[in-house]
Amino acid sequence: MSSKAPDQNFLFENFSKIVGKDDVSVDETELFAYSLDASNHQGEPWAIVRPENRDELVQILKFCNEQRIPVNPRGAGTSFAGQALALKGGVMLDMRKMNRIKEINIGDRTVVVEPGIVYSKLNEELAKYGYSFPPEPGSAMSCTIGGMVSNNAGGIRAIKYGVTRDFVMGLEAVLPNGDVIRTGSRSIKTSSGYDLTRLFVGSEGTLGVITEITLKILPKPKHVQVLIAVFKTAVDAGKAASQIINSGITPSAMEFVDQFTAAAMNPGLSKPLPLGEANLMIETDGTEEDIVKAEMEKAAKVCQESGALEIKVSQDPEERLQMWRARDSVTTRLMQLRGEGMVPYAIVDTGVPISRVPEALRELKDVAKKAGAPLIVMFGHIGDGNIHLALSIDPTKELEKGDKIARSIMETVINKYRGTITAEHGVGLSKAPFMPLEHGVALNYMSKIKKVFDPNGIMNPGIMGLDEIPQSTFTHMPKKIGGS
Ligand SMILES: Cc1cc2nc3c(=O)[nH]c(=O)nc-3n(C[C@H](O)[C@H](O)[C@H](O)COP(=O)(O)OP(=O)(O)OC[C@H]3O[C@@H](n4cnc5c(N)ncnc54)[C@H](O)[C@@H]3O)c2cc1C
């Protein structure tokens, strides 16, 4: 693979022949804009290309493969771990022009889409038929389905409905040599051969470019209730969450937010939420109103028995919308702290077994504090064991300390809890140093699989620990904050 940028005119001319001049850019300002995503990293492409169809992608990939030019697919660029950047230069493929819904099939409960369609736009269309694609990440208003599939994105409803992976029935993808493969089946059941669909889900653009996705869809629930319960400590809230699951109910969402997170959520709301030290936000849904209500009553009772200081139940759709909007805004508000001269490090995205959530909430905070973390914010999709921590680090002095904190957290999650270094955001660059910790020898096999699809290593190089393992989680930082 070439690490040196070829002459820009050469790139512009060759890509223009394939997609037309209007869909190629080598403009300095635009290249800079595409050098960032929602992570702390930076990686600038040599050119930006906006393909409109599969045939253009076949030509682009063949050309790049021959020339050994890195190819970096990108949806909306909302990734938190640096996987939507051009870490080794090369071409940035902006996939957002491929945004058509090709088929909505209510009889089969499937939808076929191009990868560039935005999550909320797809769900607006599905709502016209009373259906939805439920995973709903916090970035629902902007992220693309291609980005969700490639990161295996999750969201607040994973506890009941699953994550993106659970909905992908099949894919079409273009490989670096120009081959077009179709994976999966329209049949709900298939036991036919290796599951290449699942291999592509979560592959972060390292195997090929996805050009079509077949998703399962579900009828929208008719009845929904929400609850906010305030607790004295995170451990009390964690215990209540575990007991709710043990009681046999499966809420459609169960979120934990600590005091600092609550403080970030409330400003801007017309009616502030009754949030305190440690809070659970719970939703039940279904087709039968009395069952939804009974489940909510049971959840409220468990919260009460677990020492909740205050409980508020609501059936009002406006209040529910406001509550989830506030929850969705959490990461954005934490990211805004960058303006205060802090790096809310990579919004740690660990996952642990559900039964061990209360213990992990306490221990991860202690581990981070012991390693010297200056500020620790905790929130997460507690019902599925996904715990987020945000640690603020002084970008001019504390990168070594940041590495130490991140490693202590990851080691605890893997060695003690048999959890995961990333439950939904993906590995990218920031979690690549910890891939050997989680996967051991299996990581070698992941690298070998990548080589089968991409022998020249042109697909999104530098991420997931497949071609190299960075020693620090703070590589490829913007120059102004002193990174390499
Ligand atoms: C405010 C905020 C809230 C968030 N909340 C959540 C959350 O609740 N849950 C969650 O899981 N994530 C969340 N995220 C992270 C992120 O939004 C999701 O992972 C999202 O799915 C990324 O989609 P995207 O279109 O931005 O993809 P990008 O960031 O552009 O790309 C993601 C990956 O997909 C690859 N890719 C994109 N398109 C293709 C394609 N066609 N073929 C092959 N590879 C491709 C890219 O190379 C990259 O590796 C949040 C981010 C923000 C900023």
CSV table of C-alpha atoms in Angstrom, one decimal, residues 131-390:
chain,number,residue,atom,x,y,z
A,131,TYR,CA,-43.0,-0.3,11.1
A,132,SER,CA,-39.5,0.5,12.4
A,133,PHE,CA,-35.9,-0.6,12.4
A,134,PRO,CA,-35.4,-0.3,16.2
A,135,PRO,CA,-31.7,0.0,17.2
A,136,GLU,CA,-31.8,3.8,17.5
A,137,PRO,CA,-28.3,5.1,18.4
A,138,GLY,CA,-27.9,8.5,20.1
A,139,SER,CA,-26.8,9.8,16.7
A,140,ALA,CA,-30.0,8.6,15.0
A,141,MET,CA,-30.7,12.0,13.3
A,142,SER,CA,-27.4,11.9,11.4
A,143,CYS,CA,-25.8,8.4,11.2
A,144,THR,CA,-26.1,6.3,8.1
A,145,ILE,CA,-27.2,2.6,8.0
A,146,GLY,CA,-23.9,1.7,6.3
A,147,GLY,CA,-22.0,3.2,9.3
A,148,MET,CA,-24.3,1.5,11.7
A,149,VAL,CA,-23.8,-1.9,10.0
A,150,SER,CA,-20.0,-1.4,9.8
A,151,ASN,CA,-19.8,-0.4,13.5
A,152,ASN,CA,-22.5,-2.8,14.6
A,153,ALA,CA,-24.1,0.2,16.4
A,154,GLY,CA,-26.4,-0.3,19.3
A,155,GLY,CA,-28.7,2.0,21.3
A,156,ILE,CA,-31.1,2.3,24.1
A,157,ARG,CA,-33.4,-0.5,22.8
A,158,ALA,CA,-30.8,-3.2,22.5
A,159,ILE,CA,-32.0,-4.7,25.8
A,160,LYS,CA,-35.3,-5.8,24.2
A,161,TYR,CA,-34.7,-5.7,20.4
A,162,GLY,CA,-31.0,-6.3,19.9
A,163,VAL,CA,-28.3,-4.3,18.0
A,164,THR,CA,-27.8,-3.7,14.3
A,165,ARG,CA,-26.3,-7.1,13.8
A,166,ASP,CA,-29.6,-8.8,14.8
A,167,PHE,CA,-31.4,-7.1,12.0
A,168,VAL,CA,-29.0,-7.5,9.0
A,169,MET,CA,-30.3,-10.4,6.8
A,170,GLY,CA,-27.9,-9.8,3.9
A,171,LEU,CA,-25.6,-7.5,2.1
A,172,GLU,CA,-24.0,-6.6,-1.2
A,173,ALA,CA,-20.4,-5.5,-1.1
A,174,VAL,CA,-17.6,-4.5,-3.5
A,175,LEU,CA,-14.2,-6.0,-2.7
A,176,PRO,CA,-10.8,-4.3,-3.5
A,177,ASN,CA,-10.3,-6.5,-6.6
A,178,GLY,CA,-13.7,-5.3,-8.0
A,179,ASP,CA,-15.6,-8.5,-7.2
A,180,VAL,CA,-19.2,-7.9,-6.1
A,181,ILE,CA,-20.4,-10.4,-3.5
A,182,ARG,CA,-24.0,-10.9,-2.1
A,183,THR,CA,-24.3,-12.5,1.3
A,184,GLY,CA,-27.2,-13.8,3.4
A,185,SER,CA,-30.7,-14.7,2.3
A,186,ARG,CA,-34.3,-13.3,2.3
A,187,SER,CA,-35.3,-16.5,4.2
A,188,ILE,CA,-35.5,-15.9,8.0
A,189,LYS,CA,-33.7,-19.2,8.5
A,190,THR,CA,-30.5,-20.2,6.6
A,191,SER,CA,-27.7,-22.6,7.5
A,192,SER,CA,-26.0,-22.3,4.2
A,193,GLY,CA,-22.2,-21.9,4.5
A,194,TYR,CA,-20.0,-19.4,6.4
A,195,ASP,CA,-21.9,-16.4,7.7
A,196,LEU,CA,-20.2,-13.6,5.6
A,197,THR,CA,-23.0,-11.2,6.5
A,198,ARG,CA,-22.0,-11.3,10.2
A,199,LEU,CA,-18.3,-11.0,9.2
A,200,PHE,CA,-19.0,-7.7,7.4
A,201,VAL,CA,-21.2,-6.4,10.3
A,202,GLY,CA,-18.7,-4.6,12.7
A,203,SER,CA,-15.8,-4.8,10.1
A,204,GLU,CA,-15.5,-1.0,10.1
A,205,GLY,CA,-14.8,-0.7,6.4
A,206,THR,CA,-11.7,-3.0,6.5
A,207,LEU,CA,-13.0,-5.7,4.1
A,208,GLY,CA,-14.8,-4.0,1.3
A,209,VAL,CA,-17.5,-1.3,0.6
A,210,ILE,CA,-21.1,-2.2,1.4
A,211,THR,CA,-23.5,-1.1,-1.4
A,212,GLU,CA,-26.8,-2.7,-0.3
A,213,ILE,CA,-28.3,-3.9,3.0
A,214,THR,CA,-31.4,-6.0,3.6
A,215,LEU,CA,-32.8,-5.4,7.1
A,216,LYS,CA,-35.5,-7.0,9.2
A,217,ILE,CA,-38.1,-4.5,10.3
A,218,LEU,CA,-40.7,-4.8,13.2
A,219,PRO,CA,-44.2,-3.3,13.8
A,220,LYS,CA,-44.0,-0.2,16.0
A,221,PRO,CA,-45.3,-0.9,19.5
A,222,LYS,CA,-48.7,0.6,20.2
A,223,HIS,CA,-48.3,1.5,23.8
A,224,VAL,CA,-45.3,2.9,25.7
A,225,GLN,CA,-44.6,4.1,29.3
A,226,VAL,CA,-41.5,5.6,30.8
A,227,LEU,CA,-40.2,6.0,34.3
A,228,ILE,CA,-37.4,8.0,36.0
A,229,ALA,CA,-36.2,6.7,39.4
A,230,VAL,CA,-33.6,8.7,41.4
A,231,PHE,CA,-31.2,6.7,43.7
A,232,LYS,CA,-28.7,7.7,46.3
A,233,THR,CA,-25.8,5.7,44.8
A,234,ALA,CA,-24.9,4.2,41.4
A,235,VAL,CA,-24.7,0.7,43.1
A,236,ASP,CA,-28.3,1.0,44.3
A,237,ALA,CA,-29.4,1.9,40.8
A,238,GLY,CA,-27.3,-1.0,39.4
A,239,LYS,CA,-28.9,-3.4,41.8
A,240,ALA,CA,-32.4,-2.2,40.8
A,241,ALA,CA,-31.5,-2.7,37.2
A,242,SER,CA,-30.4,-6.3,37.8
A,243,GLN,CA,-33.4,-7.1,39.8
A,244,ILE,CA,-35.7,-5.7,37.2
A,245,ILE,CA,-34.2,-8.2,34.7
A,246,ASN,CA,-34.4,-11.0,37.2
A,247,SER,CA,-38.1,-10.2,37.8
A,248,GLY,CA,-38.8,-11.5,34.3
A,249,ILE,CA,-39.6,-8.1,32.7
A,250,THR,CA,-37.7,-7.0,29.6
A,251,PRO,CA,-38.0,-3.2,29.4
A,252,SER,CA,-37.6,-1.7,25.9
A,253,ALA,CA,-34.9,0.6,27.4
A,254,MET,CA,-33.1,0.9,30.7
A,255,GLU,CA,-30.5,3.7,31.0
A,256,PHE,CA,-28.3,4.8,33.8
A,257,VAL,CA,-27.1,8.4,34.2
A,258,ASP,CA,-25.0,9.7,37.1
A,259,GLN,CA,-25.2,13.2,38.7
A,260,PHE,CA,-22.8,14.9,36.3
A,261,THR,CA,-24.5,13.4,33.3
A,262,ALA,CA,-27.9,14.5,34.7
A,263,ALA,CA,-26.5,18.0,35.1
A,264,ALA,CA,-25.4,18.0,31.4
A,265,MET,CA,-28.9,16.8,30.3
A,266,ASN,CA,-31.2,19.2,32.1
A,267,PRO,CA,-30.1,22.7,30.7
A,268,GLY,CA,-32.1,23.4,27.6
A,269,LEU,CA,-35.1,21.4,28.6
A,270,SER,CA,-38.3,23.4,29.1
A,271,LYS,CA,-39.3,21.1,32.0
A,272,PRO,CA,-36.1,19.8,33.7
A,273,LEU,CA,-36.2,16.1,34.5
A,274,PRO,CA,-36.3,15.1,38.2
A,275,LEU,CA,-32.7,13.8,38.2
A,276,GLY,CA,-30.4,13.2,41.2
A,277,GLU,CA,-27.2,11.4,42.2
A,278,ALA,CA,-27.8,8.2,40.3
A,279,ASN,CA,-30.8,7.7,38.0
A,280,LEU,CA,-32.5,5.0,36.0
A,281,MET,CA,-34.6,5.9,32.9
A,282,ILE,CA,-36.9,2.9,32.1
A,283,GLU,CA,-39.3,2.3,29.2
A,284,THR,CA,-41.8,-0.6,28.6
A,285,ASP,CA,-43.6,-1.1,25.4
A,286,GLY,CA,-45.9,-3.5,23.6
A,287,THR,CA,-49.2,-4.1,21.8
A,288,GLU,CA,-51.3,-4.7,24.9
A,289,GLU,CA,-51.8,-1.6,27.1
A,290,ASP,CA,-52.5,-3.5,30.3
A,291,ILE,CA,-49.3,-5.6,29.9
A,292,VAL,CA,-47.2,-2.5,29.3
A,293,LYS,CA,-48.7,-0.9,32.4
A,294,ALA,CA,-48.3,-4.0,34.5
A,295,GLU,CA,-44.6,-4.3,33.5
A,296,MET,CA,-44.0,-0.6,34.4
A,297,GLU,CA,-45.7,-1.1,37.8
A,298,LYS,CA,-43.4,-4.1,38.5
A,299,ALA,CA,-40.3,-2.0,37.5
A,300,ALA,CA,-41.5,0.8,39.7
A,301,LYS,CA,-42.0,-1.6,42.6
A,302,VAL,CA,-38.5,-3.0,42.2
A,303,CYS,CA,-37.0,0.5,42.1
A,304,GLN,CA,-38.9,1.4,45.3
A,305,GLU,CA,-37.7,-1.8,47.1
A,306,SER,CA,-34.2,-1.0,46.0
A,307,GLY,CA,-34.3,2.3,47.8
A,308,ALA,CA,-35.3,4.8,45.1
A,309,LEU,CA,-35.7,8.3,46.6
A,310,GLU,CA,-38.1,9.4,43.9
A,311,ILE,CA,-40.0,7.7,41.1
A,312,LYS,CA,-42.0,9.4,38.2
A,313,VAL,CA,-44.0,7.4,35.7
A,314,SER,CA,-45.4,8.9,32.5
A,315,GLN,CA,-47.5,7.8,29.6
A,316,ASP,CA,-47.3,11.2,27.9
A,317,PRO,CA,-45.6,10.9,24.5
A,318,GLU,CA,-44.3,14.5,24.7
A,319,GLU,CA,-42.6,13.8,28.1
A,320,ARG,CA,-41.1,10.6,26.7
A,321,LEU,CA,-39.8,12.3,23.7
A,322,GLN,CA,-38.2,15.0,25.9
A,323,MET,CA,-36.6,12.4,28.2
A,324,TRP,CA,-35.0,10.4,25.3
A,325,ARG,CA,-33.9,13.6,23.5
A,326,ALA,CA,-32.2,14.7,26.7
A,327,ARG,CA,-30.5,11.3,26.9
A,328,ASP,CA,-29.4,11.4,23.3
A,329,SER,CA,-27.8,14.8,23.9
A,330,VAL,CA,-25.5,13.5,26.6
A,331,THR,CA,-22.5,12.6,24.5
A,332,THR,CA,-22.7,15.8,22.5
A,333,ARG,CA,-22.7,17.8,25.7
A,334,LEU,CA,-19.7,15.9,27.0
A,335,MET,CA,-17.9,16.5,23.8
A,336,GLN,CA,-18.5,20.2,24.1
A,337,LEU,CA,-16.3,20.1,27.1
A,338,ARG,CA,-13.4,20.0,24.7
A,339,GLY,CA,-13.9,23.7,24.4
A,340,GLU,CA,-12.9,23.9,28.1
A,341,GLY,CA,-9.5,22.6,27.2
A,342,MET,CA,-10.3,19.0,28.2
A,343,VAL,CA,-10.4,15.8,26.2
A,344,PRO,CA,-13.3,13.7,27.4
A,345,TYR,CA,-11.3,10.6,26.4
A,346,ALA,CA,-13.0,8.5,23.8
A,347,ILE,CA,-16.2,8.0,25.8
A,348,VAL,CA,-15.1,4.6,27.2
A,349,ASP,CA,-17.6,2.0,25.9
A,350,THR,CA,-17.1,-1.1,27.9
A,351,GLY,CA,-19.6,-4.0,28.2
A,352,VAL,CA,-19.9,-6.4,31.2
A,353,PRO,CA,-22.3,-9.3,31.9
A,354,ILE,CA,-25.7,-7.9,33.1
A,355,SER,CA,-25.6,-9.7,36.5
A,356,ARG,CA,-22.3,-7.9,37.3
A,357,VAL,CA,-23.3,-4.4,36.5
A,358,PRO,CA,-23.7,-3.1,40.1
A,359,GLU,CA,-20.2,-4.4,41.0
A,360,ALA,CA,-18.7,-3.1,37.7
A,361,LEU,CA,-20.2,0.4,38.3
A,362,ARG,CA,-18.3,0.7,41.5
A,363,GLU,CA,-15.1,-1.0,40.5
A,364,LEU,CA,-14.6,0.8,37.2
A,365,LYS,CA,-14.9,4.1,39.0
A,366,ASP,CA,-12.4,3.0,41.6
A,367,VAL,CA,-10.0,1.7,39.1
A,368,ALA,CA,-10.1,4.9,37.1
A,369,LYS,CA,-9.7,7.0,40.2
A,370,LYS,CA,-6.7,4.9,41.4
A,371,ALA,CA,-5.1,5.3,38.0
A,372,GLY,CA,-5.4,9.1,38.4
A,373,ALA,CA,-8.6,10.0,36.4
A,374,PRO,CA,-9.4,13.6,37.1
A,375,LEU,CA,-13.1,13.5,36.3
A,376,ILE,CA,-15.3,10.5,35.8
A,377,VAL,CA,-18.7,10.6,34.3
A,378,MET,CA,-20.7,7.4,34.1
A,379,PHE,CA,-23.8,6.6,32.0
A,380,GLY,CA,-24.9,3.8,29.8
A,381,HIS,CA,-27.3,1.3,28.5
A,382,ILE,CA,-27.3,-0.5,31.8
A,383,GLY,CA,-30.0,-3.0,30.8
A,384,ASP,CA,-27.5,-4.6,28.4
A,385,GLY,CA,-24.4,-4.2,30.5
A,386,ASN,CA,-22.9,-1.3,28.4
A,387,ILE,CA,-21.2,1.2,30.7
A,388,HIS,CA,-19.8,4.5,29.3
A,389,LEU,CA,-17.2,6.5,31.2
A,390,ALA,CA,-15.9,9.9,30.2
